[in-house]
């Protein structure tokens, strides 16, 4: 389970850091949804990104197919 969550985190991190120039000039906060295609099983994910008044970003990821935690 920990290995799967690490793979998910690295995948999402790579997705967002691939467009760093765009992210610096726009607000990416909100709810993002997608599907992680794995061997034998697809996992639907929700990533909620919020921006604090001081400009810092925070994110929470939910795996719908694994109980939403």
PDB file of C-alpha atoms in Angstrom, residues 1-38:
ATOM      1  CA  UNK A   1       0.000   0.000   0.000  1.00  0.00           C
ATOM      2  CA  UNK A   2       2.796   2.426   0.889  1.00  0.00           C
ATOM      3  CA  UNK A   3       4.563   1.620  -2.374  1.00  0.00           C
ATOM      4  CA  UNK A   4       1.385   2.317  -4.348  1.00  0.00           C
ATOM      5  CA  UNK A   5       0.873   5.670  -2.611  1.00  0.00           C
ATOM      6  CA  UNK A   6       4.499   6.589  -3.355  1.00  0.00           C
ATOM      7  CA  UNK A   7       3.980   5.780  -7.044  1.00  0.00           C
ATOM      8  CA  UNK A   8       0.813   7.897  -7.076  1.00  0.00           C
ATOM      9  CA  UNK A   9       2.543  10.821  -5.358  1.00  0.00           C
ATOM     10  CA  UNK A  10       5.511  10.726  -7.741  1.00  0.00           C
ATOM     11  CA  UNK A  11       3.174  10.537 -10.750  1.00  0.00           C
ATOM     12  CA  UNK A  12       1.126  13.532  -9.620  1.00  0.00           C
ATOM     13  CA  UNK A  13       4.276  15.467  -8.675  1.00  0.00           C
ATOM     14  CA  UNK A  14       5.764  14.834 -12.116  1.00  0.00           C
ATOM     15  CA  UNK A  15       2.533  15.965 -13.759  1.00  0.00           C
ATOM     16  CA  UNK A  16       2.526  19.305 -11.943  1.00  0.00           C
ATOM     17  CA  UNK A  17       6.258  20.028 -12.081  1.00  0.00           C
ATOM     18  CA  UNK A  18       6.309  19.417 -15.820  1.00  0.00           C
ATOM     19  CA  UNK A  19       4.516  22.731 -16.290  1.00  0.00           C
ATOM     20  CA  UNK A  20       6.278  24.845 -13.669  1.00  0.00           C
ATOM     21  CA  UNK A  21       6.255  28.007 -15.786  1.00  0.00           C
ATOM     22  CA  UNK A  22       2.483  27.815 -16.164  1.00  0.00           C
ATOM     23  CA  UNK A  23       1.936  27.012 -12.482  1.00  0.00           C
ATOM     24  CA  UNK A  24       3.883  30.079 -11.379  1.00  0.00           C
ATOM     25  CA  UNK A  25       1.695  32.435 -13.363  1.00  0.00           C
ATOM     26  CA  UNK A  26      -1.711  30.883 -12.657  1.00  0.00           C
ATOM     27  CA  UNK A  27      -3.710  29.546  -9.741  1.00  0.00           C
ATOM     28  CA  UNK A  28      -3.895  25.742  -9.782  1.00  0.00           C
ATOM     29  CA  UNK A  29      -6.051  25.493  -6.669  1.00  0.00           C
ATOM     30  CA  UNK A  30      -9.249  23.526  -6.978  1.00  0.00           C
ATOM     31  CA  UNK A  31     -10.296  19.920  -7.409  1.00  0.00           C
ATOM     32  CA  UNK A  32      -8.494  17.751  -9.965  1.00  0.00           C
ATOM     33  CA  UNK A  33      -9.689  14.285 -10.946  1.00  0.00           C
ATOM     34  CA  UNK A  34      -8.033  11.519 -12.893  1.00  0.00           C
ATOM     35  CA  UNK A  35      -7.447   7.806 -13.233  1.00  0.00           C
ATOM     36  CA  UNK A  36      -4.203   6.008 -12.485  1.00  0.00           C
ATOM     37  CA  UNK A  37      -3.927   2.956 -14.737  1.00  0.00           C
ATOM     38  CA  UNK A  38      -2.069   0.168 -12.929  1.00  0.00           C
TER      39      UNK A  38
END
